[in-house]
Tab-separated table of C-alpha atoms in Angstrom:
chain	number	residue	atom	x	y	z
A	209	MET	CA	20.345	8.106	-27.030
A	210	ASP	CA	20.773	4.749	-28.441
A	211	ILE	CA	20.544	1.190	-27.502
A	212	ASN	CA	23.842	0.922	-25.918
A	213	ASP	CA	22.719	4.328	-23.603
A	214	LEU	CA	19.622	2.488	-22.691
A	215	ARG	CA	21.619	-0.712	-21.457
A	216	ALA	CA	24.115	1.153	-19.260
A	217	LEU	CA	21.306	3.124	-17.824
A	218	MET	CA	19.120	-0.116	-16.843
A	219	THR	CA	22.380	-1.685	-15.810
A	220	VAL	CA	23.077	1.340	-13.171
A	221	VAL	CA	19.386	1.407	-12.021
A	222	SER	CA	19.649	-2.499	-11.437
A	223	PHE	CA	22.742	-2.066	-9.290
A	224	VAL	CA	21.122	0.409	-7.388
A	225	THR	CA	17.848	-1.546	-6.434
A	226	PHE	CA	20.395	-4.463	-5.666
A	227	LEU	CA	22.206	-2.377	-3.291
A	228	GLY	CA	18.707	-0.901	-1.708
A	229	ILE	CA	17.315	-4.458	-1.071
A	230	ILE	CA	20.574	-5.570	0.281
A	231	TRP	CA	20.800	-2.103	2.511
A	232	TRP	CA	16.937	-2.872	3.449
A	233	ALA	CA	17.758	-6.772	4.390
A	234	PHE	CA	20.950	-6.340	6.369
A	235	GLY	CA	21.185	-2.537	7.167
A	236	VAL	CA	18.027	-1.500	8.840
A	237	LYS	CA	18.331	-2.934	12.457
A	238	ALA	CA	14.387	-2.546	13.060
A	239	ASN	CA	14.190	-5.621	10.485
A	240	LYS	CA	16.102	-7.827	12.816
A	241	ALA	CA	13.483	-8.789	15.315
A	242	ARG	CA	11.066	-9.171	12.609
A	243	PHE	CA	13.343	-11.669	10.407
A	244	ASP	CA	14.435	-13.597	13.832
A	245	GLU	CA	10.710	-14.166	14.459
A	246	ALA	CA	10.177	-14.977	10.746
A	247	ALA	CA	12.950	-17.453	10.910
A	248	GLN	CA	11.518	-19.346	13.230
A	249	LEU	CA	8.087	-19.747	11.959
A	250	PRO	CA	8.834	-23.458	10.479
A	251	PHE	CA	9.518	-24.631	13.850
A	252	SER	CA	6.402	-23.118	15.777
A	253	ASP	CA	4.283	-25.890	17.555
A	254	GLU	CA	0.927	-25.311	15.993
A	255	ALA	CA	-0.870	-28.290	18.310
A	256	ALA	CA	0.865	-26.761	21.431
A	257	ASP	CA	-0.820	-23.082	20.426
A	258	ARG	CA	-4.144	-24.756	19.850
A	259	ALA	CA	-4.108	-26.596	23.255
A	260	GLU	CA	-2.541	-23.684	25.304
A	261	LEU	CA	-5.937	-21.928	23.829
A	262	GLY	CA	-8.020	-24.691	24.351
A	263	LEU	CA	-8.962	-25.325	20.906
A	264	SER	CA	-9.245	-29.000	19.633
A	265	GLY	CA	-9.261	-28.653	15.757
A	266	LEU	CA	-8.437	-26.577	12.548
A	267	ALA	CA	-12.291	-25.291	12.819
A	268	ASP	CA	-11.788	-23.775	16.461
A	269	ALA	CA	-8.541	-22.402	15.438
A	270	ALA	CA	-10.087	-20.493	12.323
A	271	ARG	CA	-12.910	-19.169	14.673
A	272	ALA	CA	-10.587	-18.215	17.361
A	273	LYS	CA	-8.256	-16.049	14.561
A	274	GLU	CA	-11.687	-14.529	13.562
A	275	GLY	CA	-12.431	-13.355	17.228
A	276	LYS	CA	-15.378	-15.732	17.897
A	277	ALA	CA	-16.259	-18.089	20.496
A	278	PRO	CA	-15.481	-21.842	19.941
């Protein structure tokens, strides 16, 4: 086995890995809901979320995430 065989093998392994990532990202329907939710994260309104929970500041939000009372 010389260097050219290793290069060919690495090309095949890389291509199979690429196809696996494409299948995972676009082929698995279970990921669609999770990806759609993640796509909306930049548009989420953290101030409205804090107001809904009755929190005033970042320290209160951190306590709420930890499960402690404000």
